[in-house]
Every structure is written in structure tokens, then in C-alpha cells.
Amino acid sequence: MPVLAARDIVQRFGQQEVLHGVSLGVERGEVLGLLGPSGAGKTTLVNILAGVAEPVSGLVKAFGEPMPSLELMRRMGYMAQGDALYLDLTAAENLEFFGAIYGLTGPALKAAAATALQTARLSVEPRKQARDYSGGMRRRLSLATALLHEPELLILDEPTIGLDPLHRVEIWESFRKMAAAGRTLIVTTHVMDEAERCDRLALIRDGVFIAIGTPEDLKARAGASTLEDAFLHFARAEGGGHNA
Amino acid sequence: MRNALAVTVRILRQFKHDPRTLFMMIVAPILALFLLDIIFGAPAYEPLVLTGDVPGDFVSALEDAGARTARAGHDDALARIGTADADGYVTLEDDSLRVWVEGSDAAKTGAVVRAVTRAQAETLVSLELDLKPIELPGGLEIDITKYIDLPDFKAPEAPEVTYVHGSEDMGSFDYYGPVFIGVFIFFFVFVTSGISFLRERTGGTLERLMAMPIHRWELVLGYAQGFGLFTVAQSAIVVLASIYWVGFPNFGSIWLVLLIALSMALVSLLLGILVSEFASTELQMMQLLQIIVIPQILLSGMLDLSQTPGWMQFLSRVFPVTYGADAMRAVMLRSEGIGGVWLDLVVLWAFIVVLFGANVVALKKYRRI
């Protein structure tokens, strides 16, 4: 049973259809990358997977149960494209608040926060409000708040945007470690070298998956040496209808 | 419930990190009430009335009636009134008084007319007293009052006034004060809570919360508790400062005043959150404030509406502020107890319940469950 499965997701905003029936399934311990340019529908899809938005038609199941459901959300972690932090609170207060919603308080919270901050490669200053953090630090704090309750399924929308390359590499190492420990990740990106680190990639363009497969598989099928070239190949062929 | 508590704690922490907002929400209403108290408490305006061809005792009667006077010729007087240098001009034409007024400020016009009318009454009275028997050469006396029937003028004595409520010392502002206290709390809580929730939406944290195991009602309750606790403190400080420092009269129970203020604040907080739904920027929030809150304040019964068209009185009855204002006045001025204001409180709490529900439903836009 896939940890997360989406079938025939169609999403429309007003007259404009932004997702034209996409389907995907993610297995336990897998890192699935959603790769595509901005405006392709990545965030729309990810919001639907996280239960923040509901599609016009189609079905999302997490752990075999239909979304959205508060019980399922307890087992999921979601990091939005925006940092979605309370900028007037300190980092610790942000962690405490988000932790409390997952039932973490006291020593359990302290331990969870320490682990999450370690994973996100962030050391926080006690009295500093989040608004005074740099963009990259906020991004990592946002990631830490999503990791607090050690979710089985993590949905991360552009988690490494604006980070320095060293942090980016380290954070991807943590993602791989989490996957190795049996946790499942769905990560959107438009950075090719991050896409290389995914187990499987779904290339998304104009609201459809134009190709799906392991990075090596995609490059081989396109006869390309880089993912960038492979993406161009599939975009020109405009396959459509591929399901992950 | 635990989630609501987490939201409450978070909101109180946000207040703690924002001392300026704290300061504004407490000091701004007190400052406004203090200023209004001084403005309304200032002595009555003394109009400058130019006098033309009128007897000297009329002029002194005018001054007794609270006007400043100056002699002026007809053309000069009209010119000075034309430039608002004087408020009025009074002269005798064909044995009857004629009054010119500047006219752009109804309050000043009223002051002129009142002074002239009073002076006229005074001089008529003294006219009667002047009708002494006339002594003619040769010791003859003619008492004309024997031959003509004069109406019996008597200097009006001040009537004895008994205060059922209030006291002789109450200024005109004291009638408005209780309403202003409620209205200012309502206003400031609306702005703060509305903008706070707007930020929750625009900052992406609302969306994030909707991806977390928190019920919609827990979020709304958390807000109500957080702002509720804060407004308890705010109302208490504003009410206590108004009564004990600015010097508003309060003839009722301070606890009841606080309960009414808190109820108004809760209505305002839930209304602010609901209205923020229709704003996408803080500027738009301020625009909505002008449509949602200002009319409520104008129609709250702060100003007397009993002679206004029926639809306006109906509208006033639809707005929650009206009930809060009414209760505030009843307690602070007429020393009514809970028995006198329970209906107002019931209406306010009905608004609270309905608005709470409306907020929970409005959040469905972000998550169905």
C-alpha cells in the first residue's frame, strides 16, 4: 500500500484549470521529487496532497484513508512555500506553538526541537524574533517546525530555496537519512542537482506529468546527459498522461 | 481544547513582543477620553454680539445672558459678521429687535439667539418695574398702571430641579462618556484582532495550521481566549482610568461595567476576525472598518436617534454596539444592576455566539473538515 496516493486530481481556479488529472503514488521510505518550472502546478498539487486544499475532482488517500482528515494530518508534516512563521515570535516560541498542536510539550518538546533544529542545520538565538532572521534561517526554522513531531510523511514545498549550498547539501543528507529510516518525503524543487537526489522524479509542466521515473531512467529515455536536457526532451514531446 | 490553549498562549506572546500595540490599545482610548472630557467640559461659548441702536440696559442684559458685546454701526457690524469677526448684530428697527447672525456654526448662532432672547425678556421685566407713578409738576401723580392693563411680567425664578439620576455637577460629556468607553474599546479591539487574523492568512500560517490537526473551532476559540484575556486587562485599565483619573461619573457597579466592556470587546474581536476575511491587505481592513464600525458607532445611540427616520432606528437596533452603549449608560449613569441590563447582555452574547459560529464556518473556505 502506498503511503500517499492521488488519483485523477483536477484543480481549477475560476475558469482556469491548473491540474488536468494527475495521479501519483509514493511508497514508504521513498523520496519523490516534483520537478517543474514555477506556474507548472507544483504548489497546487502539494497543497492538495497535504489536505490544505481540495481538488475539484479526484481522490487523495494517505495511509490508505481519504484526505483531508485531522487524524492523518497528525502523521504528516507540511512545509509551505512561504515560511509560514510567526515573525513576531522567537524561534523557540514558534517551535513551541507548532509542537503544541501536535501535543508536544515540556521535555518531549525540548528534545524534539533540538533534533529538528539539528536536522534543519539551524542554531537559534534565544531572544531573537523570527523577523530578524535572514531568509535562509527562516526557511530552515520553517523546516524545523515541520519536522518536530517526526511525521511519517513529509510534504515539503521548495524546502531549500534561498539556502547556501553547504546547508542545502547537508539538509538533503538528512532527507536521505529520514528516508532510510522508513519515512516518506515528497519534495518540490526546480533545482536540477536536488532532483538528482530523489528516488523518483515526476516532471510537471502546465498541470500534467510529462514524465516519471528515476533520474537515471529519465535521462536514459531522453537520451540526455543531464536532467535539464531530459526535461526539455519530454517538454517538447509533450507526453502527458504519465502517472507516477 | 488543548490546541485552543496553544493558540491563546501564542497570541499573548505576540502581544508581549509588540509593546507598541499594547501601549496603543490602552493609552489611545484613555487619551481620546481625556481630550473629549476637556472639550465637552469647557465653559459655554460666549458669543460676540455687536449692538446697534439698542438701549443701554438691553446691552447689560445681553452681557448678563453670557454674551460679549461691542457697539458698532450698522454697516460696520454687517461687515464684521460677514468675515466671522463677530457672531451676531442686534439693533432696533421700527421698535422691534432685529438680529443678524453669522450663521455658519449652529452652536454659535444658538448662543446669540439665546442671549438676545434672554436679554429681551429681562428688559421687558425691567420695563414693567419702571412703570412707577409719574410725578407731575404741582404734586400730581399719575399711576398709569391704573389705566392700562399690563400683562403681569415676573422675573422667572429658577425652578427647583430634582435629579432622579446623575447630579447637578454632571457636564454634558458625562452623558456621552459611558458610551465612548465602550465604543473606543470596540474600535481598538476590532482593528487589532482583524489585522492579527489577516496576518495569519497573508503570512501563510493559517494555511499551515489547516494542514495540522487543529479543529477550526479550536482556532477561533484560541483567538477569543487570547484576545479575551487581553481585553479584560485593557477594559479594566481603560474603565478604571476613565473613572478615577479622567473623572467620569460612575453611579453603578464597576464589575458590571467591566462585564459589559468585555462583552463588547468579544463581539468586536469576533467581528474583526470575520471581516478580515474580506480584506487582503491592512489598508483594505481599514477601509472595511469605515463601513462596518463607523456607522455602528454613529448609530449606537451615542447621539439621540429618537427623532430620526424609522429605518435608521431599526438599523441601530441591528448593531451590537447599540446594546453595549445602552447598557454602559444604564449602569454608569442610572446605577442599574444586572436586572436592568440583562437584556442588553443577552443580545451581546447572542452576537458573540453567532459570530463565533460564523467564523468557524468561514474557515471552511480553507479546510472542509
Tab-separated table of C-alpha atoms in Angstrom, chain A residues 47 50-54 67-71 73-74 76 78-80 82-86 88-90 92-93 96-103 105 127 129 141-143 145-146, chain B residues 2-18 196 199-200 203-216 218-219 223 364-369:
chain	number	residue	atom	x	y	z
A	47	ASN	CA	-1.403	21.709	-1.138
A	50	ALA	CA	-1.250	17.973	2.311
A	51	GLY	CA	-5.010	18.436	2.684
A	52	VAL	CA	-4.796	22.223	2.719
A	53	ALA	CA	-6.808	22.414	-0.484
A	54	GLU	CA	-9.338	20.074	-2.001
A	67	MET	CA	-7.828	13.055	2.941
A	68	PRO	CA	-8.395	15.534	4.421
A	69	SER	CA	-8.539	14.119	7.920
A	70	LEU	CA	-7.200	15.548	11.162
A	71	GLU	CA	-6.067	12.113	12.317
A	73	MET	CA	-2.585	15.141	9.419
A	74	ARG	CA	-1.163	14.159	12.785
A	76	MET	CA	2.086	14.192	8.232
A	78	TYR	CA	3.897	20.034	5.750
A	79	MET	CA	6.198	22.880	4.855
A	80	ALA	CA	4.619	25.579	2.756
A	82	GLY	CA	6.120	30.644	2.220
A	83	ASP	CA	7.887	30.344	5.546
A	84	ALA	CA	4.552	30.489	7.415
A	85	LEU	CA	6.167	31.523	10.675
A	86	TYR	CA	5.015	33.961	13.314
A	88	ASP	CA	6.926	38.455	15.910
A	89	LEU	CA	7.728	35.347	17.961
A	90	THR	CA	11.164	33.955	18.718
A	92	ALA	CA	11.723	28.815	20.300
A	93	GLU	CA	8.206	30.218	20.633
A	96	GLU	CA	6.645	25.554	20.965
A	97	PHE	CA	3.455	26.667	19.263
A	98	PHE	CA	3.642	24.260	16.334
A	99	GLY	CA	4.807	21.497	18.662
A	100	ALA	CA	1.855	22.082	20.990
A	101	ILE	CA	-0.599	21.495	18.137
A	102	TYR	CA	0.951	18.023	17.778
A	103	GLY	CA	0.709	17.512	21.507
A	105	THR	CA	5.098	19.968	25.497
A	127	ARG	CA	15.688	36.295	22.310
A	129	GLN	CA	12.364	37.345	16.851
A	141	LEU	CA	13.255	27.308	11.008
A	142	SER	CA	10.189	26.626	8.912
A	143	LEU	CA	11.617	23.234	8.019
A	145	THR	CA	8.757	23.242	12.671
A	146	ALA	CA	7.573	20.731	10.065
B	2	ARG	CA	-5.501	21.930	24.257
B	3	ASN	CA	-4.959	23.348	20.785
B	4	ALA	CA	-7.102	26.375	21.613
B	5	LEU	CA	-4.903	26.932	24.636
B	6	ALA	CA	-1.795	26.759	22.450
B	7	VAL	CA	-3.279	29.451	20.189
B	8	THR	CA	-4.157	31.545	23.245
B	9	VAL	CA	-0.633	31.340	24.635
B	10	ARG	CA	0.783	32.210	21.248
B	11	ILE	CA	-1.415	35.317	20.911
B	12	LEU	CA	-0.481	36.530	24.385
B	13	ARG	CA	3.185	36.054	23.492
B	14	GLN	CA	2.689	38.036	20.317
B	15	PHE	CA	1.246	40.832	22.436
B	16	LYS	CA	4.238	40.617	24.716
B	17	HIS	CA	6.588	41.064	21.762
B	18	ASP	CA	4.619	44.020	20.489
B	196	SER	CA	-3.859	39.946	13.540
B	199	ARG	CA	-1.649	38.424	9.031
B	200	GLU	CA	-2.401	34.818	9.893
B	203	GLY	CA	1.622	35.185	6.256
B	204	GLY	CA	0.672	31.629	5.295
B	205	THR	CA	0.355	30.441	8.881
B	206	LEU	CA	-3.394	29.914	8.521
B	207	GLU	CA	-2.821	27.585	5.586
B	208	ARG	CA	-0.177	25.789	7.587
B	209	LEU	CA	-2.489	25.428	10.572
B	210	MET	CA	-5.100	23.960	8.249
B	211	ALA	CA	-2.553	21.250	7.381
B	212	MET	CA	-2.254	20.460	11.081
B	213	PRO	CA	-4.506	18.518	13.456
B	214	ILE	CA	-6.351	21.514	14.852
B	215	HIS	CA	-10.119	21.970	14.600
B	216	ARG	CA	-11.442	25.172	13.122
B	218	GLU	CA	-10.201	25.451	18.346
B	219	LEU	CA	-8.500	28.163	16.328
B	223	TYR	CA	-8.280	33.713	19.364
B	364	LYS	CA	-14.355	26.116	5.828
B	365	LYS	CA	-13.077	28.041	2.874
B	366	TYR	CA	-9.614	26.818	3.886
B	367	ARG	CA	-10.496	23.327	5.032
B	368	ARG	CA	-13.783	21.492	4.831
B	369	ILE	CA	-13.231	19.442	7.978
